[in-house]
Each structure stands twice: as C-alpha cells, then as structure tokens.
Short mmCIF file of N, CA and C in Angstrom, two decimals:
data_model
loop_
_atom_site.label_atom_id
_atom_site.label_comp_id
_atom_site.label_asym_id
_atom_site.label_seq_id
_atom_site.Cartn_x
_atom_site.Cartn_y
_atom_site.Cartn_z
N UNK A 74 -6.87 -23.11 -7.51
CA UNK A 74 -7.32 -21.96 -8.28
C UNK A 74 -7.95 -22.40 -9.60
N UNK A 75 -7.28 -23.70 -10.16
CA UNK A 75 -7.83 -23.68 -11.42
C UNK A 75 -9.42 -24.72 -11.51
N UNK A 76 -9.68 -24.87 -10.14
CA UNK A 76 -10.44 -26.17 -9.71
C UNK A 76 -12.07 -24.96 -9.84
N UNK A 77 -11.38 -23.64 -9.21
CA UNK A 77 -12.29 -22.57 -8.95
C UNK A 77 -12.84 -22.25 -10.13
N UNK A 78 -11.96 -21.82 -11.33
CA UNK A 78 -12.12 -21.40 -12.39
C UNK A 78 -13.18 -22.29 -13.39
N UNK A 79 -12.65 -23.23 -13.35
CA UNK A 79 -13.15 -24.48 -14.38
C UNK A 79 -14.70 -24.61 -13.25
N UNK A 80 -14.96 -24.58 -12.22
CA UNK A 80 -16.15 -24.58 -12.04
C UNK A 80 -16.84 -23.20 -12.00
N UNK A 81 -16.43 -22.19 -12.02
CA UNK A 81 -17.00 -20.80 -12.19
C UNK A 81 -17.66 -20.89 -13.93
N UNK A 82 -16.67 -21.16 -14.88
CA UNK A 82 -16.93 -21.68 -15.79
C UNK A 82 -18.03 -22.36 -16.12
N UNK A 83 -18.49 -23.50 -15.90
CA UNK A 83 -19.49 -24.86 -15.57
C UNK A 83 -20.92 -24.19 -15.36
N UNK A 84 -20.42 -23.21 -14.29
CA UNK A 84 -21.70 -22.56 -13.40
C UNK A 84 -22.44 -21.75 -14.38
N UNK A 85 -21.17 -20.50 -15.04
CA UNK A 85 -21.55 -19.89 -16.12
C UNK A 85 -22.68 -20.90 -17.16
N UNK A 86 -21.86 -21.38 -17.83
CA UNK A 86 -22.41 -22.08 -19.30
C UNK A 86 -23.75 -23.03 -18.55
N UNK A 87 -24.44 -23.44 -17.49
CA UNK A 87 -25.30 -23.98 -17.07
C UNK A 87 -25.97 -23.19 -16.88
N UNK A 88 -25.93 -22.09 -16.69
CA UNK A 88 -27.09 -20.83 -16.26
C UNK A 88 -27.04 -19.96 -16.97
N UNK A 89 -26.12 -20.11 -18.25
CA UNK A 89 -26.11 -19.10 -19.46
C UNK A 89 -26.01 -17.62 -18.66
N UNK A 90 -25.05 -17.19 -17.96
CA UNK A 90 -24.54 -16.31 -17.03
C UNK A 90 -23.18 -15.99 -18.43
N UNK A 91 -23.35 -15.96 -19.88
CA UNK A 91 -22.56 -15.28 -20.24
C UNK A 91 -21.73 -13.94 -20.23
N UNK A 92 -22.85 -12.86 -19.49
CA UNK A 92 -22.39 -11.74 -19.13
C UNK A 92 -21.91 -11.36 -18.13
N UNK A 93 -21.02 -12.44 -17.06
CA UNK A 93 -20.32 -12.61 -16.79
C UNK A 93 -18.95 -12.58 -16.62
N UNK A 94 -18.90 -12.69 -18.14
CA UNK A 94 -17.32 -12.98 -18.34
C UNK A 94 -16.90 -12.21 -18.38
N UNK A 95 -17.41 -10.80 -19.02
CA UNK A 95 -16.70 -9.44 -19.04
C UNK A 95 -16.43 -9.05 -17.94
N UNK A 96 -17.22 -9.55 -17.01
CA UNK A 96 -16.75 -8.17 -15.91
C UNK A 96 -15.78 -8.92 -14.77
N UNK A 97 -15.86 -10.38 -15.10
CA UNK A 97 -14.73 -10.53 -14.51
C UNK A 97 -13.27 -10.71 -14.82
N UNK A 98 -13.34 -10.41 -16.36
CA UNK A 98 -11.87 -9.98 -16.85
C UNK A 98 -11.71 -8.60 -16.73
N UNK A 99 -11.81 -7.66 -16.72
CA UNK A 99 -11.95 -6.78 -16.31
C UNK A 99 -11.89 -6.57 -14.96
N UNK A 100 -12.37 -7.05 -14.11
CA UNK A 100 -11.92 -6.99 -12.32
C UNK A 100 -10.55 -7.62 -12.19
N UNK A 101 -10.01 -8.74 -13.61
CA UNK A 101 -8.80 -9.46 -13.50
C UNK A 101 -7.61 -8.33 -13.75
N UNK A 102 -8.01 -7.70 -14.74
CA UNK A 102 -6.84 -6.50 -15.23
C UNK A 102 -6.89 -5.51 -14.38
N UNK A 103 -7.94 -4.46 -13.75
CA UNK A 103 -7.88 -4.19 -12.78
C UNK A 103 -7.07 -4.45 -11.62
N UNK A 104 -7.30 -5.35 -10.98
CA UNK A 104 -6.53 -6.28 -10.20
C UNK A 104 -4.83 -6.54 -10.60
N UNK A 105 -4.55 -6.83 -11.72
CA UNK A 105 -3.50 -6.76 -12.36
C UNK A 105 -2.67 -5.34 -12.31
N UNK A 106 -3.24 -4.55 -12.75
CA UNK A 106 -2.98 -3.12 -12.67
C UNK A 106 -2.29 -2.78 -11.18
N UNK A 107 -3.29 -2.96 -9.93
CA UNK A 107 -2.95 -2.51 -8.96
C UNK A 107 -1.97 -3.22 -8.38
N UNK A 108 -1.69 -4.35 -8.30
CA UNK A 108 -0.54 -5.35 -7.78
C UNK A 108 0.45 -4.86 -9.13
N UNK A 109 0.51 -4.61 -9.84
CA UNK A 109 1.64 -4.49 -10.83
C UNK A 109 2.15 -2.49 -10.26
N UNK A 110 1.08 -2.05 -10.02
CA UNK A 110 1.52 -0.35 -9.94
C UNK A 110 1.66 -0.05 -8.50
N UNK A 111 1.34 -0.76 -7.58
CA UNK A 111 1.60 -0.91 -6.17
C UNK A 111 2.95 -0.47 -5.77
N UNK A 112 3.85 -1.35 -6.19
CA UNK A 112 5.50 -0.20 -5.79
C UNK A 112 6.11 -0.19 -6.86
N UNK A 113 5.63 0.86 -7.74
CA UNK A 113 6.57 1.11 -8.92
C UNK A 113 5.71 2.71 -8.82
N UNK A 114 6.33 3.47 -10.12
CA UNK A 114 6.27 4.61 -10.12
C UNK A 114 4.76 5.00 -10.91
N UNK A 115 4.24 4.16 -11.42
CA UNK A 115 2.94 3.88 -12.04
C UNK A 115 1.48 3.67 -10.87
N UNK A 116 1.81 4.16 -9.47
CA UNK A 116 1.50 4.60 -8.48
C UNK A 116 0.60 5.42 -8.56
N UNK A 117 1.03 6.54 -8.87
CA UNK A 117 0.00 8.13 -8.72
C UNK A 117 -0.49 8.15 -10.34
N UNK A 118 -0.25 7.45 -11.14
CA UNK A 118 -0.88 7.46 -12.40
C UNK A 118 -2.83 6.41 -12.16
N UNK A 119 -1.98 5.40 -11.83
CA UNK A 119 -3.11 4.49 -11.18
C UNK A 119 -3.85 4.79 -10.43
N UNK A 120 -3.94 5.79 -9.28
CA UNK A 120 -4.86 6.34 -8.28
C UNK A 120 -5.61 7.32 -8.92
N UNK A 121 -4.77 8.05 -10.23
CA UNK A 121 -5.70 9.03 -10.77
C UNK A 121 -6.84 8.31 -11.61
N UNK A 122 -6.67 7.57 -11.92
CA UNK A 122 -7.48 6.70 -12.88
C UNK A 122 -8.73 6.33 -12.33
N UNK A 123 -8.59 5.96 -10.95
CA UNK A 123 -9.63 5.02 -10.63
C UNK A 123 -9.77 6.42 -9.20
#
C-alpha cells in the first residue's frame, strides 16, 4: 500500500497533477466515513448525507 502511495505521489509531482490531491483525500474520508458508519448507529445519518 505504501509502495502505491509513494508512487501515486511521484506520478503526481512529475506531471504537476497537484489537483489531485484534494479529491483524493476526500474520497479517503469519505471512504472512512462509510466503513466507520457501516454497523454503528451513524448508519441512516450517513445515507442521508450522501
């Protein structure tokens, strides 16, 4: 995973693909969100959202 990162990285800063980065922290918290609200009660809060 971190082999992925550090070259996603590389790829970025070589192709000046800075705008990038936002949206994949953002797909990270996202992502975070749903595996974190998946079986807890933060469930039907999360579905309303998105």
């Amino acid at each position: 995973m971190l082999d992925f990162l550090a070259e996603l990285w590389r790829y970025m800063r070589r192709r000046k693909r800075y705008w990038l980065l936002p949206v994949i922290v953002v797909l990270l918290v996202v992502m975070g969100l749903v595996i974190v609200a998946g079986g807890s009660a933060l469930g039907p809060l999360i579905y309303t959202l998105f």
